[in-house]
Amino acid sequence: MAISRALSLSEIDSYNHISSDLAAKVRVLETNLRIPGFYGITLGRFVIVGKGCPCDGSSTLIAHELVHVRQWFELGALGFLGSYLSDFFTGLLKMRSWRKAYRNIGLEIEARKACESWSCQISS
């Protein structure tokens, strides 16, 4: 059974690409369960990652998933899921490739860009 944890204060400081108020609401669940093709998934304020994910504020996976937490709070559950699934299935019909459709989901593109920007900022 996975046990959730809050982000530590140092993680909240490090993951400064989302508000600290929102980051304080996040719960991280580390699990042995694996979904093929996924390293992490976000459901509302819950970030689900595999065991061994760094918890020192340096994880690009958690940084990426935190963007999705922000998106969930901004769009609401229906707005997030509607946009995400609509983009995915539209892309799948056009590109006939699961991977390409996933890479072209607008919310994923936004999360990758924000995570890349965050990663560059903490590297300097």
Short mmCIF file of C-alpha atoms in Angstrom, two decimals:
data_model
loop_
_atom_site.label_atom_id
_atom_site.label_comp_id
_atom_site.label_asym_id
_atom_site.label_seq_id
_atom_site.Cartn_x
_atom_site.Cartn_y
_atom_site.Cartn_z
CA MET A 1 0.00 0.00 0.00
CA ALA A 2 1.35 3.44 -0.96
CA ILE A 3 1.54 6.11 1.72
CA SER A 4 1.34 9.72 0.65
CA ARG A 5 3.59 12.48 1.88
CA ALA A 6 3.54 16.24 1.71
CA LEU A 7 6.31 18.09 -0.07
CA SER A 8 9.04 19.15 2.36
CA LEU A 9 9.74 22.85 2.91
CA SER A 10 12.93 22.55 0.86
CA GLU A 11 10.97 20.94 -1.98
CA ILE A 12 8.37 23.70 -1.87
CA ASP A 13 11.19 26.26 -2.07
CA SER A 14 12.86 24.41 -4.93
CA TYR A 15 9.72 23.83 -7.00
CA ASN A 16 9.09 27.54 -7.32
CA HIS A 17 7.40 27.29 -10.72
CA ILE A 18 4.08 26.79 -8.90
CA SER A 19 2.83 28.81 -5.95
CA SER A 20 4.01 27.72 -2.52
CA ASP A 21 0.38 27.69 -1.32
CA LEU A 22 -0.52 25.16 -3.99
CA ALA A 23 2.67 23.14 -3.47
CA ALA A 24 1.79 22.84 0.23
CA LYS A 25 -1.45 21.06 -0.74
CA VAL A 26 0.28 18.43 -2.87
CA ARG A 27 0.51 14.81 -1.75
CA VAL A 28 3.15 12.55 -3.31
CA LEU A 29 2.47 8.83 -3.44
CA GLU A 30 5.38 6.51 -4.17
CA THR A 31 4.30 3.14 -5.48
CA ASN A 32 5.67 -0.01 -7.04
CA LEU A 33 2.77 -0.05 -9.46
CA ARG A 34 3.82 0.79 -12.99
CA ILE A 35 1.70 1.98 -15.88
CA PRO A 36 3.53 1.10 -19.10
CA GLY A 37 4.89 4.25 -20.74
CA PHE A 38 4.33 6.47 -17.70
CA TYR A 39 6.74 7.48 -14.95
CA GLY A 40 4.29 9.65 -13.05
CA ILE A 41 0.68 10.68 -13.12
CA THR A 42 -1.28 13.47 -11.47
CA LEU A 43 -4.83 13.27 -10.21
CA GLY A 44 -5.82 16.60 -8.71
CA ARG A 45 -3.36 17.32 -5.91
CA PHE A 46 -2.02 13.76 -5.87
CA VAL A 47 1.24 13.07 -7.68
CA ILE A 48 1.91 9.36 -8.14
CA VAL A 49 5.49 8.31 -8.90
CA GLY A 50 7.56 5.16 -8.71
CA LYS A 51 9.58 4.32 -5.62
CA GLY A 52 12.99 5.94 -5.43
CA CYS A 53 12.00 9.30 -6.90
CA PRO A 54 14.25 11.96 -5.32
CA CYS A 55 12.57 13.92 -2.53
CA ASP A 56 15.18 16.69 -2.28
CA GLY A 57 13.61 19.18 -4.69
CA SER A 58 15.67 18.05 -7.68
CA SER A 59 13.23 15.72 -9.46
CA THR A 60 12.28 16.84 -12.94
CA LEU A 61 9.49 14.26 -12.83
CA ILE A 62 7.90 15.85 -9.76
CA ALA A 63 8.51 19.32 -11.23
CA HIS A 64 6.63 18.23 -14.37
CA GLU A 65 3.78 16.68 -12.43
CA LEU A 66 3.44 19.82 -10.29
CA VAL A 67 2.59 21.76 -13.44
CA HIS A 68 -0.27 19.31 -13.92
CA VAL A 69 -1.39 19.96 -10.32
CA ARG A 70 -1.56 23.67 -11.16
CA GLN A 71 -3.46 22.89 -14.37
CA TRP A 72 -5.99 20.77 -12.43
CA PHE A 73 -6.58 23.64 -10.00
CA GLU A 74 -6.89 26.25 -12.75
CA LEU A 75 -9.13 24.23 -15.08
CA GLY A 76 -10.99 22.03 -12.61
CA ALA A 77 -11.21 18.27 -13.00
CA LEU A 78 -13.63 18.35 -15.94
CA GLY A 79 -11.72 21.10 -17.73
CA PHE A 80 -8.39 19.34 -17.30
CA LEU A 81 -9.64 15.90 -18.30
CA GLY A 82 -11.71 17.28 -21.18
CA SER A 83 -8.78 19.18 -22.64
CA TYR A 84 -6.27 16.39 -22.03
CA LEU A 85 -8.38 13.59 -23.48
CA SER A 86 -9.69 15.68 -26.37
CA ASP A 87 -6.14 16.61 -27.43
CA PHE A 88 -5.01 13.00 -27.06
CA PHE A 89 -7.80 11.41 -29.07
CA THR A 90 -7.72 14.11 -31.75
CA GLY A 91 -3.96 13.57 -32.08
CA LEU A 92 -4.38 9.80 -32.14
CA LEU A 93 -6.88 10.04 -35.01
CA LYS A 94 -4.65 12.42 -36.98
CA MET A 95 -1.23 10.90 -36.30
CA ARG A 96 -2.12 7.23 -35.76
CA SER A 97 0.56 7.06 -33.11
CA TRP A 98 -0.06 6.83 -29.37
CA ARG A 99 3.35 8.36 -28.57
CA LYS A 100 2.97 11.28 -31.00
CA ALA A 101 -0.56 11.97 -29.78
CA TYR A 102 0.65 12.03 -26.17
CA ARG A 103 3.59 14.33 -26.99
CA ASN A 104 1.19 16.78 -28.68
CA ILE A 105 -1.29 17.16 -25.82
CA GLY A 106 -1.37 20.90 -25.07
CA LEU A 107 -1.21 20.40 -21.30
CA GLU A 108 1.81 18.10 -21.69
CA ILE A 109 3.58 20.61 -23.91
CA GLU A 110 2.96 23.32 -21.31
CA ALA A 111 4.25 21.06 -18.51
CA ARG A 112 7.40 20.12 -20.45
CA LYS A 113 8.16 23.78 -21.20
CA ALA A 114 7.60 24.90 -17.59
CA CYS A 115 9.71 22.01 -16.29
CA GLU A 116 12.50 22.79 -18.75
CA SER A 117 12.47 26.44 -17.68
CA TRP A 118 12.51 25.40 -13.99
CA SER A 119 15.36 22.97 -14.63
CA CYS A 120 17.45 25.66 -16.37
CA GLN A 121 16.79 28.06 -13.50
CA ILE A 122 17.95 25.65 -10.78
CA SER A 123 20.99 24.61 -12.83
CA SER A 124 22.33 28.16 -13.00
#
